[in-house]
Amino acid sequence: MTAGIIRNIVIVGGGTAGWMAAAALSKVLGTQKYSLTLIESDEIGTVGVGEATIPTIQEFNRMLEIDENLFVKETNASFKLGIRFLNWSAPGSDYFHPFGVFGVDMNVNFTHYWMRYHLAGGSADFGQFNPQTLAARLNRFSRMHEINPRAPAVNYAFHFDASLYAKFLRRYSEARDVIRREGKITHVTQDPNSGDITSLTLENGQTITGDLFIDCSGFRGLLIEQTLKSGYEDWSRWLPCNRAVAVPCDKVSGITPFTTSTAREAGWQWRIPLQHRTGNGYVFCDSFLSEDTATDHLMQRLDGQPQADPRVIRFVTGHRKKQWNHNVIAMGLASGFLEPLESTSIHLVQEAIMKLIKYFPRDNITDSQRGSFNRDMLFAYDDVKDFLIAHYKTTTREDTPFWAHCRHMDIPDSLQFRLESFAQHNQSLVQPTELFKEASWFAVLAGQGLMPKSYHPVVDLMPEDEFRWRMDRVREGSAGLANAMPDHEAYITRTCASPQMVQVQSA
Ligand code: FAD
C-alpha cells in the first residue's frame, strides 16, 4: 500500500497521452479537491505521429462533452470508415476492414449467413453487406442521423493532426485549471523507504511534488522505466516491424474517408488524409530493409509534394510489465507500443484513463487497485496483439524475405487456436470484452483469403426463399445507406471545414 491521500496529481508529458489524461481527469475529478499539473518540455517535443483513430474515441469526446464539429475543425480532421488493405494477402489484393458489422445479426452472426450465400455461388464480395465499405468505395460520408434519424448509425472514427489534437485538449484542460509547467525534468526523487516518487526537479531548479504521477513521457518511460525499472515484455518475435519513417505531403483532391495500408517489401505504408494535408509513413523491420532505403521508397511513393523532411522513429513492439508501479501509472508510449496497423494506441491511452478512473484511490493506493489496473491493461494489450499478428501471419506472400518470414513465423497458441477455429467453422472465439469483434476478425481473415470451410448449422434452417429475400434486403439496405451519403470532402466543407482546408481549396 502507498501511504498518503491522493490530492496532487502530476502528469509527465504533453503529447497526445498527457493532454488526454489531463482533459479527462480535469473533467471527471475536477480541480477543487485535486490539483492537476502537467509538465512538458518543448525542447524534447512529442513523437508527432498518431493520426488515425477507431470509433471508441467518440465515447471519449462525449465524456469530455466536446462539440464534434468544433473538434474536427480545430484538428483538421477527416472522417474514417475503416482501413483499406492493399497487397497484404498477395500482390494486387485489396480488402477493407470497416467499422461496424456486416448485415444484420439474426440468431447467429450475419457472416454465417453470408457463408451460406457464398458457398452456394454468391459473390465473394462481402463488402456489399456493409454500408461503411460501400460508402468508402464511393468516397462518401455523413453521420446517418443527419440524413435520416431512423436510419441505423454508421460507425466512424477520425483522422486528425496529432499536434493540433494535443493543443485542442490543452486549451480544454487549462480552462479547467490544469497547471502547465514547461521544462525538462532532470531529477526524480523517491521516498527512501517506500520507493514511491515524491517530486520532480526541472532543469531550472523548480521542484514539483506529487502524490500520484502519470507517466506520459513517451518511449523513454521516464518514471515507469528509467526510475522504477518496471520491465518490458518484448513482442517483436511476432510483430517484427521496429521502425517507421514518416512524412506529410500536400493534399490531393478528394479526401478519402479511410486509411490506406499498403504492404511493401519489408512492412507497410500508411496514407492518412487530413483536411489540409496527407500523412504518410512506412512501417518496416530494419533486419530486412535499411532506414535509408525505406526513406527513399516512401519519398518515391507519395501522392503529393512532401511538406517536411522525413523522420525515422524507432520502437520495439510490446508493453511495460507493470503499467501501474508504486504511485506511477504509465499511459501512451510510456506504457508500450503495438505498431499503428489498426490505429489502437490512442484507444489504449483512453482505456488506461478509463481504468484509472475506475480504480481511482479514495485515499491510499492499494495493491488491489494497482493489480486490477495492471491485469486489465495487460489484457487490453494482449487482445490487440493477436489481431495485429493475424494480418501478417495469414499472408500468402513469399516474394520478399520479410513476407516469407511473416508467413512462416511462430505465433501465440491463442492465435493459432483462433485461426484454426475460424478456418473450420467461422468461429473467431471473440470474448465480450475484446476490442475487435467478430466482424473485424471476419473482415481481416476473409480479406486475407482465409475463407472458412463451413458455418453455423442453424443458418440452414432458414428456407431458401426467405434466405434469398433477406440477403437481398440486407444488400439493398447497405447500398441505400451508402448512396444516401454526400461526398466526404463536400460534407466536411459544409459542416466542419478548418481555415487551412478552405485555404488549400482556394489555392
Ligand atoms: P509523446 O508524444 O512522445 O510525448 C511525450 C511527452 O513527454 C512530450 O511532451 C515530451 O516533451 C515529454 N517529456 C519526455 N521526457 C521529458 C522530460 N525529461 N521532461 C519533461 N517532459 C518530458 N496511435 C494511434 O492511435 N493511431 C495512429 O495512427 C498512430 N500512428 C503511429 C505511428 C507511429 C510511427 C508511432 C511511433 C506511433 C503511432 N501512434 C498512433 C501512437 C501515438 O503516436 C501515441 O500513442 C500518441 O501520440 C501518444 O504519445 P505520447 O503522448 O505517449 O508520447
Coordinates of C-alpha atoms and ligand atoms in Angstrom, one line a residue:
M1 CA 0.0 0.0 0.0
T2 CA 1.2 3.5 -0.7
A3 CA 0.7 5.9 2.2
G4 CA -0.8 9.3 1.8
I5 CA -4.0 10.7 0.5
I6 CA -4.0 11.4 -3.3
R7 CA -4.6 15.1 -3.9
N8 CA -1.7 16.3 -6.1
I9 CA -1.7 14.6 -9.5
V10 CA 1.3 15.2 -11.7
I11 CA 1.2 14.3 -15.4
V12 CA 4.6 14.0 -17.1
G13 CA 4.4 14.7 -20.8
G14 CA 2.3 16.9 -23.1
G15 CA 1.8 14.6 -26.1
T16 CA -1.5 13.1 -27.0
A17 CA -1.4 10.8 -23.9
G18 CA -0.6 13.6 -21.4
W19 CA -3.2 16.0 -22.6
M20 CA -5.9 13.3 -23.0
A21 CA -5.2 12.3 -19.3
A22 CA -5.3 16.0 -18.2
A23 CA -8.5 16.7 -20.0
A24 CA -10.3 13.6 -18.7
L25 CA -9.1 13.9 -15.1
S26 CA -10.0 17.6 -15.0
K27 CA -13.4 16.8 -16.3
V28 CA -14.1 13.8 -14.1
L29 CA -12.3 14.7 -10.8
G30 CA -12.4 18.4 -11.2
T31 CA -9.7 20.7 -9.7
Q32 CA -11.5 21.8 -6.5
K33 CA -10.3 18.8 -4.4
Y34 CA -7.4 17.7 -6.6
S35 CA -4.6 19.7 -8.1
L36 CA -3.6 18.7 -11.6
T37 CA -0.2 19.7 -13.0
L38 CA 1.2 18.7 -16.4
I39 CA 4.9 19.1 -17.2
E40 CA 6.1 19.1 -20.8
S41 CA 9.4 20.0 -22.5
D42 CA 9.3 22.0 -25.7
E43 CA 13.0 21.1 -26.2
I44 CA 12.2 17.3 -26.1
G45 CA 9.0 17.7 -28.1
T46 CA 6.4 15.0 -28.9
V47 CA 6.5 11.9 -31.1
G48 CA 4.4 13.9 -33.6
V49 CA 2.6 11.0 -35.2
G50 CA -0.6 9.2 -34.4
E51 CA -3.3 10.5 -36.7
A52 CA -5.7 7.6 -37.2
T53 CA -8.3 6.5 -34.6
I54 CA -11.0 4.0 -34.0
P55 CA -14.7 4.7 -33.1
T56 CA -14.2 4.4 -29.3
I57 CA -12.8 8.0 -29.5
Q58 CA -16.3 9.2 -29.9
E59 CA -17.0 7.9 -26.3
F60 CA -14.0 9.9 -25.1
N61 CA -15.3 13.1 -26.8
R62 CA -18.7 12.5 -25.3
M63 CA -17.3 12.1 -21.8
L64 CA -15.5 15.5 -22.3
E65 CA -18.7 17.0 -23.8
I66 CA -16.7 18.2 -26.8
D67 CA -18.6 19.6 -29.7
E68 CA -17.7 17.1 -32.5
N69 CA -17.7 19.7 -35.3
L70 CA -15.5 22.0 -33.4
F71 CA -13.1 19.2 -32.6
V72 CA -13.0 18.2 -36.3
K73 CA -12.4 21.8 -37.4
E74 CA -9.7 22.5 -34.9
T75 CA -7.7 19.4 -35.5
N76 CA -8.0 19.5 -39.3
A77 CA -9.7 16.1 -39.0
S78 CA -11.4 13.9 -41.6
F79 CA -13.8 11.0 -41.0
K80 CA -12.7 7.4 -41.1
L81 CA -14.9 4.5 -42.0
G82 CA -12.2 1.8 -41.8
I83 CA -8.9 0.7 -43.4
R84 CA -8.2 -0.4 -46.9
F85 CA -5.5 -3.1 -47.1
L86 CA -3.7 -3.3 -50.4
N87 CA -1.2 -6.1 -51.3
W88 CA -1.5 -7.7 -47.9
S89 CA -2.7 -11.2 -48.9
A90 CA -0.9 -11.2 -52.2
P91 CA 0.4 -8.6 -54.6
G92 CA -2.6 -6.9 -56.1
S93 CA -5.0 -8.0 -53.3
D94 CA -7.4 -5.4 -51.9
Y95 CA -9.8 -5.6 -49.0
F96 CA -11.5 -3.3 -46.5
H97 CA -11.8 -3.6 -42.7
P98 CA -14.8 -1.4 -41.9
F99 CA -16.0 -0.1 -38.6
G100 CA -19.4 -1.7 -37.8
V101 CA -20.9 -5.0 -38.6
F102 CA -21.8 -6.9 -41.8
G103 CA -25.5 -7.2 -42.4
V104 CA -27.9 -7.7 -39.6
D105 CA -27.2 -10.4 -37.0
M106 CA -30.1 -12.8 -36.8
N107 CA -29.8 -15.7 -34.3
V108 CA -26.1 -16.0 -35.2
N109 CA -23.6 -13.6 -36.6
F110 CA -24.6 -12.4 -40.1
T111 CA -21.3 -13.7 -41.6
H112 CA -22.6 -17.3 -41.2
Y113 CA -25.5 -16.4 -43.4
W114 CA -23.1 -14.8 -45.9
M115 CA -21.1 -18.1 -45.9
R116 CA -24.2 -20.0 -46.9
Y117 CA -24.8 -17.4 -49.7
H118 CA -21.2 -17.5 -50.8
L119 CA -20.8 -21.3 -50.8
A120 CA -24.0 -21.6 -52.9
G121 CA -22.3 -19.5 -55.6
G122 CA -22.9 -15.9 -54.3
S123 CA -20.4 -13.2 -54.9
A124 CA -17.2 -13.2 -52.8
D125 CA -17.6 -9.5 -52.2
F126 CA -18.8 -9.5 -48.6
G127 CA -18.3 -5.7 -48.5
Q128 CA -21.7 -5.4 -50.3
F129 CA -23.3 -6.1 -47.0
N130 CA -21.6 -3.3 -45.1
P131 CA -22.5 0.3 -45.6
Q132 CA -19.2 1.6 -44.4
T133 CA -17.4 -0.4 -47.1
L134 CA -19.7 0.8 -49.8
A135 CA -19.5 4.4 -48.7
A136 CA -15.7 4.2 -48.6
R137 CA -15.7 2.9 -52.2
L138 CA -17.8 5.9 -53.2
N139 CA -15.7 8.4 -51.2
R140 CA -18.9 9.3 -49.3
F141 CA -19.6 10.2 -45.7
S142 CA -22.3 11.5 -43.4
R143 CA -23.4 11.0 -39.9
M144 CA -26.6 9.0 -40.7
H145 CA -28.9 10.7 -38.2
E146 CA -28.4 13.9 -40.2
I147 CA -29.9 12.2 -43.2
N148 CA -32.5 10.1 -41.6
P149 CA -33.0 10.0 -37.8
R150 CA -34.4 6.5 -38.1
A151 CA -31.6 5.0 -40.2
P152 CA -29.1 2.7 -38.4
A153 CA -26.0 4.5 -37.3
V154 CA -22.9 4.3 -39.5
N155 CA -19.9 3.8 -37.3
Y156 CA -16.9 6.1 -37.8
A157 CA -13.7 7.5 -36.3
F158 CA -11.3 10.3 -37.3
H159 CA -8.0 11.1 -38.8
F160 CA -6.5 14.2 -37.2
D161 CA -3.4 16.2 -36.8
A162 CA -1.9 14.8 -33.5
S163 CA -0.2 18.1 -32.6
L164 CA -3.4 20.1 -33.1
Y165 CA -5.3 17.5 -31.0
A166 CA -2.8 18.0 -28.1
K167 CA -3.3 21.8 -28.4
F168 CA -7.0 21.4 -28.5
L169 CA -7.0 19.3 -25.3
R170 CA -4.5 21.7 -23.7
R171 CA -6.9 24.6 -24.2
Y172 CA -9.7 22.4 -22.8
S173 CA -7.6 21.4 -19.7
E174 CA -6.2 24.8 -18.9
A175 CA -9.8 26.2 -19.0
R176 CA -10.4 23.6 -16.2
D177 CA -7.5 24.8 -14.1
V178 CA -4.9 22.2 -15.1
I179 CA -1.5 23.9 -14.4
R180 CA 1.1 23.5 -17.2
R181 CA 4.8 23.7 -16.4
E182 CA 7.3 24.0 -19.2
G183 CA 10.7 22.5 -18.7
K184 CA 12.8 19.4 -18.8
I185 CA 12.7 17.1 -15.8
T186 CA 16.3 16.4 -14.8
H187 CA 15.9 14.7 -11.5
V188 CA 13.3 12.3 -9.9
T189 CA 13.2 12.0 -6.1
Q190 CA 11.9 8.8 -4.5
D191 CA 10.9 8.2 -0.9
P192 CA 13.9 6.3 0.6
N193 CA 11.6 3.8 2.4
S194 CA 8.7 3.1 0.1
G195 CA 10.4 3.8 -3.3
D196 CA 7.4 5.9 -4.3
I197 CA 8.1 9.0 -6.3
T198 CA 7.8 12.2 -4.3
S199 CA 8.9 15.0 -6.5
L200 CA 10.4 16.0 -9.9
T201 CA 13.0 18.7 -10.4
L202 CA 13.2 20.7 -13.6
E203 CA 16.3 21.9 -15.3
N204 CA 15.6 25.4 -14.0
G205 CA 15.7 24.1 -10.4
Q206 CA 12.0 24.2 -9.8
T207 CA 10.6 21.2 -7.8
I208 CA 7.1 19.8 -8.3
T209 CA 5.8 17.5 -5.6
G210 CA 3.0 15.0 -6.2
D211 CA 1.1 12.1 -4.6
L212 CA 0.2 10.3 -7.9
F213 CA 2.3 10.5 -11.1
I214 CA 1.0 9.7 -14.6
D215 CA 3.9 8.9 -16.9
C216 CA 3.2 10.1 -20.4
S217 CA 6.8 10.8 -21.3
G218 CA 6.8 8.7 -24.5
F219 CA 9.0 5.8 -25.4
R220 CA 11.6 6.7 -22.7
G221 CA 9.2 6.0 -19.8
L222 CA 11.0 8.5 -17.6
L223 CA 9.3 7.4 -14.4
I224 CA 7.9 3.9 -15.1
E225 CA 11.1 2.6 -16.6
Q226 CA 14.1 4.9 -16.1
T227 CA 13.3 5.3 -12.4
L228 CA 11.1 2.3 -11.4
K229 CA 12.6 -0.3 -13.8
S230 CA 9.2 -1.9 -14.4
G231 CA 10.4 -4.2 -17.2
Y232 CA 9.3 -4.5 -20.8
E233 CA 7.6 -7.5 -22.5
D234 CA 9.1 -7.6 -26.0
W235 CA 6.7 -8.9 -28.7
S236 CA 8.9 -8.3 -31.7
R237 CA 9.2 -12.0 -32.4
W238 CA 5.6 -11.8 -33.5
L239 CA 5.4 -8.2 -34.6
P240 CA 8.8 -7.7 -36.2
C241 CA 8.4 -4.1 -37.5
N242 CA 10.6 -1.8 -35.4
R243 CA 11.0 1.4 -37.5
A244 CA 8.8 3.9 -39.1
V245 CA 9.7 6.7 -41.4
A246 CA 7.0 9.4 -41.6
V247 CA 6.4 12.5 -43.8
P248 CA 3.4 14.7 -44.5
C249 CA 2.7 15.7 -48.1
D250 CA 0.4 18.0 -50.0
K251 CA -3.2 17.0 -50.1
V252 CA -4.6 15.7 -53.4
S253 CA -8.2 16.4 -54.2
G254 CA -10.9 14.1 -52.8
I255 CA -10.3 13.3 -49.1
T256 CA -10.8 9.5 -48.7
P257 CA -12.9 8.5 -45.7
F258 CA -10.5 5.7 -44.8
T259 CA -6.9 5.0 -44.0
T260 CA -4.9 3.1 -46.7
S261 CA -2.4 0.5 -45.6
T262 CA -0.3 -0.8 -48.5
A263 CA 2.0 -3.8 -47.9
R264 CA 5.6 -3.0 -49.1
E265 CA 8.8 -5.0 -49.3
A266 CA 9.5 -5.1 -45.6
G267 CA 6.4 -3.8 -43.9
W268 CA 3.6 -1.5 -44.9
Q269 CA 2.9 2.1 -45.8
W270 CA 0.1 4.3 -44.3
R271 CA -1.8 7.0 -46.0
I272 CA -3.9 9.2 -43.8
P273 CA -5.9 12.0 -45.4
L274 CA -6.5 15.2 -43.3
Q275 CA -8.3 18.3 -44.4
H276 CA -5.2 20.2 -45.3
R277 CA -2.5 17.6 -46.0
T278 CA -1.9 13.8 -46.1
G279 CA 0.1 11.9 -43.5
N280 CA 2.4 9.1 -44.8
G281 CA 4.7 6.6 -43.2
Y282 CA 6.5 3.4 -43.9
V283 CA 6.5 0.9 -41.0
F284 CA 9.2 -1.7 -41.5
C285 CA 11.7 -4.1 -40.0
D286 CA 15.3 -3.0 -40.1
S287 CA 16.5 -6.6 -40.4
F288 CA 15.1 -6.6 -43.9
L289 CA 15.4 -3.0 -45.1
S290 CA 17.7 -0.2 -44.2
E291 CA 16.4 3.1 -42.9
D292 CA 17.8 4.9 -45.9
T293 CA 16.2 2.6 -48.4
A294 CA 12.8 2.7 -46.6
T295 CA 13.0 6.5 -46.7
D296 CA 13.8 6.6 -50.4
H297 CA 10.9 4.2 -51.1
L298 CA 8.5 6.3 -49.1
M299 CA 9.5 9.5 -50.7
Q300 CA 9.1 8.0 -54.2
R301 CA 5.6 6.8 -53.4
L302 CA 3.9 9.9 -52.1
D303 CA 0.9 11.2 -54.0
G304 CA 1.7 14.9 -53.3
Q305 CA 4.8 17.1 -52.7
P306 CA 6.5 16.4 -49.3
Q307 CA 5.9 19.2 -46.8
A308 CA 8.8 18.3 -44.4
D309 CA 11.9 16.2 -44.2
P310 CA 11.2 12.5 -43.5
R311 CA 11.7 11.4 -39.9
V312 CA 12.7 8.0 -38.7
I313 CA 11.1 6.7 -35.4
R314 CA 12.5 3.6 -33.7
F315 CA 10.4 1.3 -31.5
V316 CA 10.1 -2.2 -30.0
T317 CA 6.6 -3.7 -30.0
G318 CA 5.5 -4.8 -26.6
H319 CA 4.4 -3.3 -23.2
R320 CA 5.7 -2.5 -19.7
K321 CA 5.3 -5.5 -17.5
K322 CA 3.8 -3.2 -14.8
Q323 CA 1.9 -0.3 -16.1
W324 CA 1.0 0.9 -12.6
N325 CA 4.0 0.6 -10.4
H326 CA 4.3 2.3 -6.9
N327 CA 2.5 5.6 -7.4
V328 CA 3.2 5.8 -11.1
I329 CA 0.8 5.0 -13.9
A330 CA 2.1 4.8 -17.4
M331 CA 0.0 5.8 -20.4
G332 CA 0.6 6.1 -24.1
L333 CA 4.0 5.2 -25.5
A334 CA 5.5 5.1 -21.9
S335 CA 3.2 2.1 -21.3
G336 CA 4.0 0.2 -24.6
F337 CA 3.5 0.2 -28.3
L338 CA 1.8 -2.2 -30.7
E339 CA 2.6 -0.6 -34.0
P340 CA 0.0 1.5 -35.8
L341 CA -1.5 -1.1 -38.1
E342 CA -5.0 -0.9 -36.6
S343 CA -4.7 2.6 -35.0
T344 CA -5.1 1.3 -31.5
S345 CA -2.6 3.4 -29.5
I346 CA -4.8 6.4 -28.8
H347 CA -7.5 3.9 -27.9
L348 CA -5.2 2.3 -25.4
V349 CA -4.5 5.7 -23.8
Q350 CA -8.3 6.1 -23.5
E351 CA -8.5 2.6 -22.0
A352 CA -5.8 3.4 -19.4
I353 CA -7.6 6.7 -18.4
M354 CA -10.9 4.9 -18.0
K355 CA -9.3 2.1 -15.9
L356 CA -7.6 4.7 -13.7
I357 CA -10.9 6.4 -13.2
K358 CA -12.5 3.1 -12.4
Y359 CA -9.9 2.2 -9.8
F360 CA -9.1 5.7 -8.6
P361 CA -8.0 5.6 -5.0
R362 CA -10.2 7.3 -2.4
D363 CA -7.3 7.7 0.0
N364 CA -4.2 5.5 -0.2
I365 CA -3.3 3.4 -3.2
T366 CA -3.9 -0.3 -2.5
D367 CA -2.3 -3.3 -4.1
S368 CA -5.7 -4.5 -5.3
Q369 CA -6.2 -1.2 -7.3
R370 CA -2.7 -1.5 -8.8
G371 CA -3.2 -5.2 -9.5
S372 CA -6.6 -4.7 -11.1
F373 CA -5.4 -1.9 -13.3
N374 CA -2.4 -3.9 -14.4
R375 CA -4.4 -7.0 -15.2
D376 CA -7.0 -5.1 -17.2
M377 CA -4.3 -3.2 -19.2
L378 CA -2.3 -6.3 -20.0
F379 CA -5.5 -7.9 -21.2
A380 CA -6.2 -4.9 -23.4
Y381 CA -2.7 -5.1 -25.0
D382 CA -2.8 -8.8 -25.4
D383 CA -6.1 -8.8 -27.1
V384 CA -5.0 -6.3 -29.7
K385 CA -1.7 -8.1 -30.2
D386 CA -3.2 -11.3 -31.6
F387 CA -5.4 -9.3 -34.1
L388 CA -2.3 -7.5 -35.4
I389 CA -0.2 -10.6 -35.8
A390 CA -3.1 -12.2 -37.7
H391 CA -2.6 -9.6 -40.5
Y392 CA 1.0 -10.7 -41.1
K393 CA 0.7 -14.4 -40.4
T394 CA -2.2 -15.0 -42.9
T395 CA -0.4 -13.5 -45.9
T396 CA 0.3 -15.8 -48.8
R397 CA 3.2 -13.7 -49.9
E398 CA 6.7 -15.1 -50.1
D399 CA 8.0 -12.6 -52.7
T400 CA 10.3 -10.9 -50.2
P401 CA 12.3 -12.3 -47.3
F402 CA 10.2 -10.2 -44.9
W403 CA 6.9 -11.6 -46.1
A404 CA 8.3 -15.2 -46.2
H405 CA 9.4 -14.7 -42.6
C406 CA 5.9 -13.5 -41.5
R407 CA 4.2 -16.3 -43.3
H408 CA 6.3 -18.9 -41.6
M409 CA 6.8 -17.3 -38.1
D410 CA 5.6 -19.0 -35.0
I411 CA 2.5 -17.4 -33.5
P412 CA 1.0 -17.4 -30.0
D413 CA -1.1 -20.5 -29.2
S414 CA -4.1 -18.3 -28.6
L415 CA -4.0 -17.0 -32.1
Q416 CA -3.2 -20.5 -33.6
F417 CA -6.3 -21.9 -32.0
R418 CA -8.4 -19.0 -33.2
L419 CA -7.2 -19.2 -36.8
E420 CA -8.0 -22.9 -36.9
S421 CA -11.4 -22.4 -35.4
F422 CA -12.1 -19.6 -37.9
A423 CA -10.9 -21.7 -40.9
Q424 CA -13.1 -24.7 -39.8
H425 CA -16.3 -23.1 -38.7
N426 CA -16.1 -19.3 -39.0
Q427 CA -15.8 -19.0 -35.2
S428 CA -13.3 -16.4 -34.2
L429 CA -13.9 -17.0 -30.5
V430 CA -14.2 -13.4 -29.5
Q431 CA -14.8 -12.7 -25.8
P432 CA -17.3 -9.9 -25.0
T433 CA -14.6 -7.6 -23.5
E434 CA -12.4 -7.8 -26.6
L435 CA -11.9 -4.7 -28.7
F436 CA -12.1 -6.3 -32.1
K437 CA -15.4 -8.2 -32.6
E438 CA -16.4 -11.0 -34.9
A439 CA -17.0 -8.5 -37.8
S440 CA -13.4 -7.3 -37.6
W441 CA -11.9 -10.7 -37.4
F442 CA -14.0 -11.8 -40.4
A443 CA -13.2 -8.7 -42.5
V444 CA -9.4 -9.2 -42.0
L445 CA -9.2 -13.0 -42.1
A446 CA -11.6 -13.5 -45.0
G447 CA -10.0 -10.4 -46.6
Q448 CA -6.6 -12.1 -46.3
G449 CA -8.1 -15.0 -48.1
L450 CA -8.7 -17.4 -45.2
M451 CA -12.2 -18.4 -46.1
P452 CA -13.9 -20.7 -43.5
K453 CA -14.9 -24.2 -44.7
S454 CA -18.3 -24.1 -43.0
Y455 CA -20.7 -22.1 -41.0
H456 CA -23.2 -22.4 -38.1
P457 CA -25.8 -25.2 -38.8
V458 CA -28.7 -23.0 -37.6
V459 CA -28.3 -21.0 -40.8
D460 CA -29.5 -23.9 -42.9
L461 CA -32.8 -24.0 -41.1
M462 CA -34.0 -20.9 -43.0
P463 CA -36.0 -21.8 -46.1
E464 CA -34.2 -20.9 -49.4
D465 CA -36.8 -18.3 -50.5
E466 CA -36.7 -16.4 -47.2
F467 CA -32.9 -16.7 -47.1
R468 CA -32.6 -15.1 -50.6
W469 CA -35.2 -12.4 -49.8
R470 CA -33.4 -11.4 -46.6
M471 CA -29.9 -11.4 -48.2
D472 CA -31.3 -9.1 -51.0
R473 CA -32.9 -6.7 -48.5
V474 CA -29.6 -6.5 -46.4
R475 CA -27.6 -5.8 -49.5
E476 CA -30.1 -3.2 -50.7
G477 CA -30.2 -1.6 -47.3
S478 CA -26.4 -1.3 -47.1
A479 CA -26.3 0.2 -50.6
G480 CA -29.2 2.6 -49.7
L481 CA -27.3 4.0 -46.7
A482 CA -24.1 4.5 -48.7
N483 CA -25.9 6.1 -51.6
A484 CA -27.7 8.5 -49.4
M485 CA -24.4 10.0 -48.2
P486 CA -22.8 13.0 -49.8
D487 CA -19.2 13.2 -51.0
H488 CA -16.9 13.1 -47.9
E489 CA -15.0 16.3 -48.8
A490 CA -18.2 18.1 -49.6
Y491 CA -19.6 17.0 -46.2
I492 CA -16.6 18.4 -44.4
T493 CA -16.7 21.6 -46.4
R494 CA -20.3 22.1 -45.4
T495 CA -20.2 21.1 -41.7
C496 CA -16.7 21.4 -40.2
A497 CA -14.0 22.7 -42.5
S498 CA -10.9 24.2 -40.9
P499 CA -9.5 27.6 -42.1
Q500 CA -6.5 25.7 -43.6
M501 CA -8.8 23.4 -45.6
V502 CA -10.6 26.4 -47.1
Q503 CA -7.2 28.0 -47.8
V504 CA -5.9 24.8 -49.6
Q505 CA -9.2 24.5 -51.6
S506 CA -9.0 28.0 -52.8
A507 CA -5.2 27.9 -53.7
Ligands
FAD1 P1 4.9 11.7 -26.9 O1 4.2 12.3 -28.0 O2 6.3 11.2 -27.2 O3 5.0 12.7 -25.7 C1 6.0 12.6 -24.7 C2 5.9 13.9 -23.9 O4 6.8 13.7 -22.7 C3 6.4 15.1 -24.6 O5 5.6 16.2 -24.3 C4 7.8 15.4 -24.0 O6 8.2 16.7 -24.1 C5 7.6 14.9 -22.6 N1 8.8 14.5 -21.9 C6 9.6 13.4 -22.1 N2 10.7 13.5 -21.3 C7 10.5 14.6 -20.6 C8 11.4 15.2 -19.6 N3 12.5 14.7 -19.2 N4 10.9 16.4 -19.1 C9 9.8 16.9 -19.4 N5 9.0 16.4 -20.4 C10 9.4 15.3 -20.9 N6 -1.6 5.9 -32.5 C11 -2.9 5.9 -33.0 O7 -3.8 5.7 -32.2 N7 -3.1 6.0 -34.3 C12 -2.1 6.0 -35.2 O8 -2.3 6.1 -36.4 C13 -0.7 6.0 -34.7 N8 0.3 6.1 -35.6 C14 1.6 6.0 -35.0 C15 2.7 5.9 -35.9 C16 4.0 5.7 -35.4 C17 5.1 5.6 -36.3 C18 4.2 5.8 -34.0 C19 5.5 5.7 -33.4 C20 3.1 5.9 -33.1 C21 1.8 6.0 -33.7 N9 0.7 6.0 -32.8 C22 -0.6 6.0 -33.3 C23 0.9 6.2 -31.4 C24 0.7 7.6 -31.0 O9 1.6 8.4 -31.6 C25 0.9 7.7 -29.5 O10 0.1 6.8 -28.8 C26 0.4 9.1 -29.0 O11 1.0 10.1 -29.8 C27 0.8 9.3 -27.6 O12 2.2 9.6 -27.5 P2 2.7 10.0 -26.1 O13 1.9 11.2 -25.6 O14 2.6 8.8 -25.2 O15 4.2 10.4 -26.3

